[in-house]
mmCIF file of C-alpha atoms (C1' of nucleotides) in Angstrom:
data_model
loop_
_atom_site.group_PDB
_atom_site.id
_atom_site.type_symbol
_atom_site.label_atom_id
_atom_site.label_comp_id
_atom_site.label_asym_id
_atom_site.label_seq_id
_atom_site.Cartn_x
_atom_site.Cartn_y
_atom_site.Cartn_z
ATOM 1 C CA MET A 1 140.395 -121.504 22.600
ATOM 2 C CA THR A 2 138.209 -118.402 23.183
ATOM 3 C CA SER A 3 138.319 -116.913 19.628
ATOM 4 C CA VAL A 4 138.526 -113.044 19.589
ATOM 5 C CA LEU A 5 135.542 -110.977 18.503
ATOM 6 C CA ARG A 6 136.234 -108.268 15.558
ATOM 7 C CA MET A 7 133.933 -105.269 15.707
ATOM 8 C CA THR A 8 133.475 -105.467 12.156
ATOM 9 C CA GLU A 9 131.398 -102.219 10.269
ATOM 10 C CA GLN A 10 128.628 -104.756 10.288
ATOM 11 C CA ARG A 11 128.584 -105.426 13.533
ATOM 12 C CA ARG A 12 128.857 -102.271 14.690
ATOM 13 C CA ILE A 13 125.959 -100.921 12.773
ATOM 14 C CA ILE A 14 123.836 -103.851 13.628
ATOM 15 C CA LEU A 15 124.665 -103.021 17.468
ATOM 16 C CA GLU A 16 123.768 -99.118 16.909
ATOM 17 C CA GLU A 17 120.760 -99.516 15.258
ATOM 18 C CA LEU A 18 119.180 -102.313 17.711
ATOM 19 C CA ARG A 19 120.185 -99.689 20.373
ATOM 20 C CA LYS A 20 118.376 -97.016 19.198
ATOM 21 C CA LEU A 21 115.439 -98.846 18.557
ATOM 22 C CA ARG A 22 112.663 -99.057 20.869
ATOM 23 C CA THR A 23 110.800 -101.854 19.197
ATOM 24 C CA HIS A 24 111.982 -105.696 19.424
ATOM 25 C CA PRO A 25 112.518 -106.395 15.772
ATOM 26 C CA THR A 26 112.843 -109.693 13.936
ATOM 27 C CA ALA A 27 115.849 -110.679 12.450
ATOM 28 C CA ASN A 28 114.422 -110.070 8.991
ATOM 29 C CA GLU A 29 113.605 -106.282 10.782
ATOM 30 C CA VAL A 30 117.052 -105.723 11.656
ATOM 31 C CA TYR A 31 118.075 -106.708 7.981
ATOM 32 C CA GLU A 32 115.854 -103.941 6.715
ATOM 33 C CA ILE A 33 116.934 -101.484 8.964
ATOM 34 C CA VAL A 34 120.736 -101.626 8.527
ATOM 35 C CA ARG A 35 120.280 -102.308 5.100
ATOM 36 C CA ARG A 36 119.771 -98.676 4.394
ATOM 37 C CA ARG A 37 123.046 -98.175 5.960
ATOM 38 C CA LEU A 38 125.115 -100.911 4.466
ATOM 39 C CA PRO A 39 123.341 -101.900 1.375
ATOM 40 C CA ARG A 40 125.349 -104.646 0.704
ATOM 41 C CA ILE A 41 124.885 -106.636 3.943
ATOM 42 C CA SER A 42 123.240 -110.170 3.843
ATOM 43 C CA LEU A 43 120.795 -111.621 5.650
ATOM 44 C CA GLY A 44 123.166 -114.608 6.716
ATOM 45 C CA THR A 45 125.325 -111.755 8.379
ATOM 46 C CA VAL A 46 122.498 -110.437 10.034
ATOM 47 C CA TYR A 47 121.693 -113.901 11.550
ATOM 48 C CA ARG A 48 125.020 -114.554 12.334
ATOM 49 C CA ASN A 49 125.609 -111.245 14.502
ATOM 50 C CA LEU A 50 122.675 -111.409 16.219
ATOM 51 C CA GLU A 51 123.091 -115.185 17.464
ATOM 52 C CA ILE A 52 126.997 -113.819 18.661
ATOM 53 C CA LEU A 53 125.784 -110.632 19.958
ATOM 54 C CA SER A 54 123.433 -112.349 22.239
ATOM 55 C CA GLU A 55 125.796 -115.240 23.278
ATOM 56 C CA THR A 56 127.978 -112.495 24.225
ATOM 57 C CA GLY A 57 125.300 -110.617 26.238
ATOM 58 C CA MET A 58 125.229 -107.428 24.063
ATOM 59 C CA ILE A 59 121.940 -107.698 23.143
ATOM 60 C CA LEU A 60 119.263 -109.919 24.246
ATOM 61 C CA LYS A 61 117.333 -112.881 22.209
ATOM 62 C CA LEU A 62 113.766 -112.881 22.950
ATOM 63 C CA GLU A 63 111.891 -116.313 21.971
ATOM 64 C CA MET A 64 108.847 -115.619 23.056
ATOM 65 C CA ALA A 65 105.065 -115.821 21.939
ATOM 66 C CA GLY A 66 104.622 -116.439 18.169
ATOM 67 C CA THR A 67 107.386 -118.072 15.945
ATOM 68 C CA GLN A 68 110.213 -115.680 14.775
ATOM 69 C CA LYS A 69 112.874 -114.970 17.370
ATOM 70 C CA ARG A 70 113.203 -111.274 18.312
ATOM 71 C CA PHE A 71 115.624 -109.153 19.506
ATOM 72 C CA ASP A 72 116.508 -106.234 22.014
ATOM 73 C CA GLY A 73 119.480 -103.671 22.224
ATOM 74 C CA LYS A 74 118.441 -103.673 26.061
ATOM 75 C CA THR A 75 120.410 -106.114 27.924
ATOM 76 C CA GLU A 76 119.020 -105.484 31.663
ATOM 77 C CA ASN A 77 116.384 -107.971 32.449
ATOM 78 C CA HIS A 78 112.795 -106.835 31.923
ATOM 79 C CA TYR A 79 109.459 -107.494 31.103
ATOM 80 C CA HIS A 80 107.268 -107.326 27.832
ATOM 81 C CA VAL A 81 103.834 -106.755 27.109
ATOM 82 C CA ARG A 82 102.047 -108.254 23.900
ATOM 83 C CA CYS A 83 99.383 -106.966 22.104
ATOM 84 C CA LEU A 84 96.779 -109.728 21.305
ATOM 85 C CA GLY A 85 95.358 -107.304 18.709
ATOM 86 C CA CYS A 86 98.378 -106.800 16.584
ATOM 87 C CA GLY A 87 101.436 -108.086 18.216
ATOM 88 C CA ARG A 88 103.266 -105.595 18.701
ATOM 89 C CA VAL A 89 105.513 -106.050 21.819
ATOM 90 C CA ASP A 90 106.551 -103.158 24.465
ATOM 91 C CA ASP A 91 108.660 -102.997 27.555
ATOM 92 C CA VAL A 92 107.121 -102.752 31.032
ATOM 93 C CA ALA A 93 108.395 -100.194 33.435
ATOM 94 C CA ILE A 94 108.525 -102.497 36.269
ATOM 95 C CA GLU A 95 111.148 -104.076 37.736
ATOM 96 C CA PRO A 96 111.601 -107.987 37.648
ATOM 97 C CA ILE A 97 110.242 -109.382 40.550
ATOM 98 C CA SER A 98 112.508 -111.530 42.077
ATOM 99 C CA LEU A 99 110.608 -113.168 44.462
ATOM 100 C CA ILE A 100 108.626 -114.972 41.526
ATOM 101 C CA ASP A 101 112.218 -117.152 41.699
ATOM 102 C CA SER A 102 111.237 -118.916 44.721
ATOM 103 C CA ALA A 103 107.801 -119.406 43.986
ATOM 104 C CA LEU A 104 108.776 -123.048 43.349
ATOM 105 C CA ASP A 105 110.683 -123.888 46.170
ATOM 106 C CA GLY A 106 109.525 -127.290 47.627
ATOM 107 C CA VAL A 107 107.518 -127.634 44.863
ATOM 108 C CA SER A 108 109.545 -128.561 41.991
ATOM 109 C CA ASP A 109 112.790 -130.460 41.294
ATOM 110 C CA TYR A 110 114.007 -127.940 39.361
ATOM 111 C CA ARG A 111 116.633 -125.419 40.747
ATOM 112 C CA ILE A 112 115.403 -122.046 39.063
ATOM 113 C CA VAL A 113 117.368 -119.267 37.566
ATOM 114 C CA TRP A 114 115.107 -116.522 36.629
ATOM 115 C CA HIS A 115 111.558 -116.787 34.811
ATOM 116 C CA ARG A 116 110.423 -114.777 32.025
ATOM 117 C CA LEU A 117 106.923 -112.962 32.812
ATOM 118 C CA GLU A 118 104.924 -111.777 29.615
ATOM 119 C CA PHE A 119 101.816 -109.610 29.790
ATOM 120 C CA MET A 120 98.933 -110.084 27.635
ATOM 121 C CA GLY A 121 96.317 -107.789 26.401
ATOM 122 C CA PHE A 122 95.506 -105.185 23.858
ATOM 123 C CA CYS A 123 97.235 -101.995 22.988
ATOM 124 C CA PRO A 124 95.501 -98.698 23.018
ATOM 125 C CA LYS A 125 95.258 -98.339 19.539
ATOM 126 C CA CYS A 126 93.772 -101.839 19.287
ATOM 127 C CA GLN A 127 91.330 -101.337 22.711
ATOM 128 C CA PHE A 128 90.036 -98.451 20.158
ATOM 129 C CA ASN A 129 89.655 -100.633 17.193
ATOM 130 C CA MET A 130 88.443 -104.131 18.761
ATOM 131 C CA ASN A 131 84.550 -103.262 18.874
ATOM 132 C CA GLY A 132 82.985 -107.073 18.132
ATOM 133 C CA VAL A 133 86.349 -108.273 16.334
ATOM 134 C CA LEU A 134 87.303 -110.238 19.269
ATOM 135 C CA LYS A 135 85.174 -113.285 19.039
ATOM 136 C CA ASN A 136 85.802 -113.830 15.379
ATOM 137 C CA ASN A 137 89.736 -113.841 15.788
ATOM 138 C CA SER A 138 89.850 -116.453 18.871
ATOM 139 C CA LYS A 139 92.937 -117.821 17.476
ATOM 140 C CA ASP A 140 95.161 -114.553 17.773
ATOM 141 C CA TYR A 141 94.475 -114.428 21.792
ATOM 142 C CA LEU A 142 97.104 -117.704 21.998
ATOM 143 C CA GLY A 143 100.076 -115.468 20.956
ATOM 144 C CA ASN A 144 99.956 -115.198 16.833
ATOM 145 C CA ASN A 145 102.468 -112.938 15.642
ATOM 146 C CA HIS A 146 100.401 -110.507 13.037
ATOM 147 C CA MET B 1 78.456 -118.515 9.848
ATOM 148 C CA THR B 2 79.903 -120.704 12.216
ATOM 149 C CA SER B 3 81.420 -123.738 10.873
ATOM 150 C CA VAL B 4 80.579 -126.975 12.564
ATOM 151 C CA LEU B 5 83.408 -128.932 13.812
ATOM 152 C CA ARG B 6 83.316 -132.615 12.950
ATOM 153 C CA MET B 7 84.826 -135.187 15.754
ATOM 154 C CA THR B 8 87.160 -137.179 13.115
ATOM 155 C CA GLU B 9 88.685 -140.602 13.952
ATOM 156 C CA GLN B 10 91.843 -138.356 13.299
ATOM 157 C CA ARG B 11 90.825 -135.097 15.399
ATOM 158 C CA ARG B 12 89.415 -137.513 18.230
ATOM 159 C CA ILE B 13 92.869 -139.508 18.744
ATOM 160 C CA ILE B 14 94.893 -136.354 18.462
ATOM 161 C CA LEU B 15 93.283 -134.714 21.370
ATOM 162 C CA GLU B 16 93.204 -138.443 23.452
ATOM 163 C CA GLU B 17 96.914 -138.584 22.719
ATOM 164 C CA LEU B 18 97.643 -135.488 23.905
ATOM 165 C CA ARG B 19 95.388 -135.589 26.900
ATOM 166 C CA LYS B 20 97.332 -138.856 27.873
ATOM 167 C CA LEU B 21 100.571 -137.196 27.801
ATOM 168 C CA ARG B 22 102.351 -135.464 30.647
ATOM 169 C CA THR B 23 104.797 -133.693 28.160
ATOM 170 C CA HIS B 24 104.297 -130.938 25.973
ATOM 171 C CA PRO B 25 104.869 -132.323 22.608
ATOM 172 C CA THR B 26 105.870 -130.232 18.936
ATOM 173 C CA ALA B 27 103.511 -131.016 16.192
ATOM 174 C CA ASN B 28 105.928 -133.251 14.795
ATOM 175 C CA GLU B 29 106.462 -135.509 18.012
ATOM 176 C CA VAL B 30 102.315 -135.559 18.231
ATOM 177 C CA TYR B 31 102.640 -137.095 14.508
ATOM 178 C CA GLU B 32 104.644 -139.815 15.501
ATOM 179 C CA ILE B 33 102.633 -140.901 18.441
ATOM 180 C CA VAL B 34 99.374 -140.680 16.576
ATOM 181 C CA ARG B 35 100.808 -142.613 13.706
ATOM 182 C CA ARG B 36 101.233 -145.355 15.729
ATOM 183 C CA ARG B 37 97.393 -145.800 15.924
ATOM 184 C CA LEU B 38 96.467 -144.474 12.590
ATOM 185 C CA PRO B 39 99.640 -144.589 10.407
ATOM 186 C CA ARG B 40 97.923 -143.153 7.440
ATOM 187 C CA ILE B 41 97.458 -140.108 8.602
ATOM 188 C CA SER B 42 99.620 -137.147 7.122
ATOM 189 C CA LEU B 43 101.303 -134.380 9.139
ATOM 190 C CA GLY B 44 99.456 -131.619 7.283
ATOM 191 C CA THR B 45 96.307 -133.152 9.258
ATOM 192 C CA VAL B 46 98.062 -133.060 12.345
ATOM 193 C CA TYR B 47 98.707 -129.400 12.037
ATOM 194 C CA ARG B 48 95.593 -128.264 10.871
ATOM 195 C CA ASN B 49 94.197 -130.341 13.755
ATOM 196 C CA LEU B 50 95.970 -128.851 16.244
ATOM 197 C CA GLU B 51 95.510 -125.474 14.966
ATOM 198 C CA ILE B 52 91.802 -125.968 15.068
ATOM 199 C CA LEU B 53 91.641 -127.803 18.403
ATOM 200 C CA SER B 54 93.437 -124.565 19.737
ATOM 201 C CA GLU B 55 91.542 -122.550 18.238
ATOM 202 C CA THR B 56 88.270 -123.820 20.126
ATOM 203 C CA GLY B 57 89.974 -124.055 23.039
ATOM 204 C CA MET B 58 90.234 -127.559 23.845
ATOM 205 C CA ILE B 59 94.049 -127.732 23.945
ATOM 206 C CA LEU B 60 96.517 -125.027 24.499
ATOM 207 C CA LYS B 61 99.109 -124.064 21.868
ATOM 208 C CA LEU B 62 102.353 -122.913 23.794
ATOM 209 C CA GLU B 63 104.499 -120.453 21.846
ATOM 210 C CA MET B 64 107.335 -120.433 24.349
ATOM 211 C CA ALA B 65 111.629 -120.058 24.143
ATOM 212 C CA GLY B 66 112.281 -122.199 21.510
ATOM 213 C CA THR B 67 111.317 -122.174 17.583
ATOM 214 C CA GLN B 68 109.030 -124.813 17.529
ATOM 215 C CA LYS B 69 105.358 -124.376 19.186
ATOM 216 C CA ARG B 70 104.338 -127.084 21.623
ATOM 217 C CA PHE B 71 100.850 -128.692 22.784
ATOM 218 C CA ASP B 72 99.358 -129.161 25.680
ATOM 219 C CA GLY B 73 96.217 -131.045 26.387
ATOM 220 C CA LYS B 74 95.702 -129.590 29.571
ATOM 221 C CA THR B 75 93.746 -126.263 29.126
ATOM 222 C CA GLU B 76 93.183 -124.398 32.631
ATOM 223 C CA ASN B 77 95.657 -121.963 32.872
ATOM 224 C CA HIS B 78 99.113 -122.830 34.454
ATOM 225 C CA TYR B 79 102.668 -122.046 34.203
ATOM 226 C CA HIS B 80 105.639 -123.947 32.986
ATOM 227 C CA VAL B 81 109.255 -124.756 33.838
ATOM 228 C CA ARG B 82 111.667 -125.304 30.920
ATOM 229 C CA CYS B 83 114.773 -126.983 31.466
ATOM 230 C CA LEU B 84 118.112 -124.621 30.483
ATOM 231 C CA GLY B 85 120.245 -127.776 30.045
ATOM 232 C CA CYS B 86 117.538 -130.088 27.799
ATOM 233 C CA GLY B 87 114.756 -128.124 26.787
ATOM 234 C CA ARG B 88 112.224 -130.192 28.530
ATOM 235 C CA VAL B 89 109.117 -128.547 29.976
ATOM 236 C CA ASP B 90 107.333 -129.569 32.732
ATOM 237 C CA ASP B 91 104.068 -128.102 34.451
ATOM 238 C CA VAL B 92 104.017 -126.076 37.499
ATOM 239 C CA ALA B 93 101.737 -127.382 40.016
ATOM 240 C CA ILE B 94 101.066 -123.710 41.870
ATOM 241 C CA GLU B 95 98.276 -121.468 41.478
ATOM 242 C CA PRO B 96 98.241 -118.745 38.877
ATOM 243 C CA ILE B 97 99.012 -115.815 40.559
ATOM 244 C CA SER B 98 96.100 -113.282 39.254
ATOM 245 C CA LEU B 99 97.781 -110.697 41.244
ATOM 246 C CA ILE B 100 100.170 -110.246 38.482
ATOM 247 C CA ASP B 101 97.870 -109.188 35.761
ATOM 248 C CA SER B 102 97.215 -105.975 38.078
ATOM 249 C CA ALA B 103 101.062 -105.380 38.383
ATOM 250 C CA LEU B 104 100.882 -102.825 35.222
ATOM 251 C CA ASP B 105 98.170 -100.926 36.719
ATOM 252 C CA GLY B 106 98.606 -97.153 36.047
ATOM 253 C CA VAL B 107 102.085 -98.206 34.667
ATOM 254 C CA SER B 108 100.928 -99.183 31.168
ATOM 255 C CA ASP B 109 98.480 -98.146 28.410
ATOM 256 C CA TYR B 110 97.060 -101.686 27.610
ATOM 257 C CA ARG B 111 94.587 -103.472 29.014
ATOM 258 C CA ILE B 112 96.047 -106.681 30.474
ATOM 259 C CA VAL B 113 93.884 -110.065 29.985
ATOM 260 C CA TRP B 114 96.468 -112.373 31.086
ATOM 261 C CA HIS B 115 99.867 -113.265 31.464
ATOM 262 C CA ARG B 116 102.569 -115.798 30.724
ATOM 263 C CA LEU B 117 105.019 -117.113 33.285
ATOM 264 C CA GLU B 118 108.010 -119.142 32.747
ATOM 265 C CA PHE B 119 110.535 -120.320 34.944
ATOM 266 C CA MET B 120 113.791 -121.166 33.688
ATOM 267 C CA GLY B 121 116.448 -123.717 35.389
ATOM 268 C CA PHE B 122 117.716 -126.805 35.414
ATOM 269 C CA CYS B 123 115.994 -129.917 35.937
ATOM 270 C CA PRO B 124 117.073 -132.916 38.117
ATOM 271 C CA LYS B 125 118.896 -134.846 35.464
ATOM 272 C CA CYS B 126 120.812 -131.786 34.179
ATOM 273 C CA GLN B 127 121.917 -130.386 37.307
ATOM 274 C CA PHE B 128 123.496 -133.846 37.942
ATOM 275 C CA ASN B 129 125.113 -133.072 34.475
ATOM 276 C CA MET B 130 126.403 -130.042 34.506
ATOM 277 C CA ASN B 131 129.699 -129.627 36.013
ATOM 278 C CA GLY B 132 131.642 -126.741 34.633
ATOM 279 C CA VAL B 133 129.860 -127.509 31.522
ATOM 280 C CA LEU B 134 127.806 -124.336 32.117
ATOM 281 C CA LYS B 135 130.019 -121.379 31.061
ATOM 282 C CA ASN B 136 130.873 -123.215 27.522
ATOM 283 C CA ASN B 137 127.522 -123.206 26.822
ATOM 284 C CA SER B 138 126.091 -119.861 27.758
ATOM 285 C CA LYS B 139 124.310 -119.325 24.473
ATOM 286 C CA ASP B 140 121.963 -122.330 26.190
ATOM 287 C CA TYR B 141 120.597 -119.839 28.869
ATOM 288 C CA LEU B 142 119.015 -117.631 26.197
ATOM 289 C CA GLY B 143 116.223 -120.692 25.835
ATOM 290 C CA ASN B 144 118.065 -122.878 22.917
ATOM 291 C CA ASN B 145 116.082 -125.460 22.369
ATOM 292 C CA HIS B 146 118.248 -128.702 22.793
ATOM 293 C "C1'" DC C 1 149.625 -112.701 8.396
ATOM 294 C "C1'" DT C 2 145.796 -115.174 9.340
ATOM 295 C "C1'" DA C 3 141.745 -115.963 12.038
ATOM 296 C "C1'" DA C 4 137.255 -113.905 12.274
ATOM 297 C "C1'" DC C 5 134.363 -112.217 9.193
ATOM 298 C "C1'" DT C 6 131.764 -111.568 4.878
ATOM 299 C "C1'" DG C 7 128.332 -112.258 0.768
ATOM 300 C "C1'" DC C 8 126.010 -115.315 -1.984
ATOM 301 C "C1'" DA C 9 123.770 -119.516 -2.796
ATOM 302 C "C1'" DA C 10 122.332 -123.688 -1.482
ATOM 303 C "C1'" DA C 11 120.372 -126.341 2.324
ATOM 304 C "C1'" DG C 12 117.440 -127.628 6.672
ATOM 305 C "C1'" DG C 13 113.534 -127.679 9.310
ATOM 306 C "C1'" DT C 14 108.866 -126.223 10.364
ATOM 307 C "C1'" DT C 15 104.682 -125.078 8.986
ATOM 308 C "C1'" DT C 16 101.208 -123.335 5.650
ATOM 309 C "C1'" DT C 17 98.204 -123.991 1.233
ATOM 310 C "C1'" DG C 18 96.172 -126.229 -2.843
ATOM 311 C "C1'" DC C 19 94.054 -129.507 -4.668
ATOM 312 C "C1'" DT C 20 91.254 -133.880 -5.228
ATOM 313 C "C1'" DT C 21 88.918 -137.052 -2.577
ATOM 314 C "C1'" DC C 22 86.463 -138.858 1.251
ATOM 315 C "C1'" DT C 23 83.359 -139.163 4.703
ATOM 316 C "C1'" DG C 24 80.638 -137.424 9.526
ATOM 317 C "C1'" DG C 25 76.509 -136.161 10.382
ATOM 318 C "C1'" DC D 1 73.868 -135.005 0.688
ATOM 319 C "C1'" DC D 2 77.543 -131.509 1.073
ATOM 320 C "C1'" DA D 3 80.618 -128.597 4.171
ATOM 321 C "C1'" DG D 4 84.463 -130.017 6.235
ATOM 322 C "C1'" DA D 5 88.375 -132.839 6.504
ATOM 323 C "C1'" DA D 6 91.554 -135.967 5.113
ATOM 324 C "C1'" DG D 7 96.069 -137.063 1.994
ATOM 325 C "C1'" DC D 8 99.752 -136.101 -0.376
ATOM 326 C "C1'" DA D 9 102.706 -132.905 -2.405
ATOM 327 C "C1'" DA D 10 104.385 -128.348 -3.294
ATOM 328 C "C1'" DA D 11 105.352 -123.887 -1.669
ATOM 329 C "C1'" DA D 12 106.245 -120.476 1.913
ATOM 330 C "C1'" DC D 13 108.773 -119.510 5.562
ATOM 331 C "C1'" DC D 14 113.073 -118.682 8.768
ATOM 332 C "C1'" DT D 15 117.169 -119.989 10.309
ATOM 333 C "C1'" DT D 16 121.684 -122.160 9.663
ATOM 334 C "C1'" DT D 17 125.579 -123.509 6.437
ATOM 335 C "C1'" DG D 18 129.445 -124.262 3.274
ATOM 336 C "C1'" DC D 19 132.550 -121.888 0.262
ATOM 337 C "C1'" DA D 20 135.659 -118.622 -1.449
ATOM 338 C "C1'" DG D 21 136.825 -114.313 -1.312
ATOM 339 C "C1'" DT D 22 137.767 -110.332 1.978
ATOM 340 C "C1'" DT D 23 139.582 -107.348 6.412
ATOM 341 C "C1'" DA D 24 140.675 -106.290 11.681
ATOM 342 C "C1'" DG D 25 144.054 -106.280 14.411
#
DNA sequence: CTAACTGCAAAGGTTTTGCTTCTGG
DNA sequence: CCAGAAGCAAAACCTTTGCAGTTAG
């Protein structure tokens, strides 16, 4: 019934690279990185492995603001902060607030399992670069990717 | 410099329909709905208007878990709850917790502007239907759309 | 051995864009 | 009027899939 996972070289290297990174790459970024070690790997293989690795819980699939899925080698539940200027995503060094899950008790019919909290703001670099730019880029406020 | 927005019939009807809905349709769903009143409207026009309306703040663009963008005629900042079973998205009837924005004070270099909080759980219908299904669909837990 | 996996290429689905015509103000 | 918008179709993206050959265990 349950199929046996094989640790192929491709899968192992994808996992290794993902765990090295502090960023949250898209599938294509993973492909570019892994390709430096495995020049003949295909993008399809990267997609298939990211899918499988996240199904098994070995990595995290982040489906956040923006169109492209991003992946994270860190699997503990944690929060992210996204820069409204450049789209950069960082981890946040605070513990998940489990109290939040009960905020809907008695308010909603849903049975809450967990929550996703994403902070939106400006990274240090963009705070520096963004004098007067903001009003012309209002669309970026809602989470465009780049 | 700043271009003048025209309230065309297409734009007005998109806005009207979006404000009527309690759901959070995708661009294509908006297209299907609006088409009942404007059979000749094109999908491209719907996309362009959803983009413009969200830039001006008349609607909200939700770029959440899952691939497709969804849109919301309600513009006040509010939270959403997403069903892990069927992908349905509902509004949550609690006030945004502004205290959350200061959770990163002293922890992160980012200047936080706002936050997005999304609850994940099971809607009443899926709670009912989901006896024993869960373990076989573990991939759905991370936010797949359907 | 053989089920799981890979590379490749093609298909699918969503969103954007170029172009010509039309229209709101 | 005429800048902004619409319709249409093609292009651009991102992701998934079918298939034939390869490989981990």
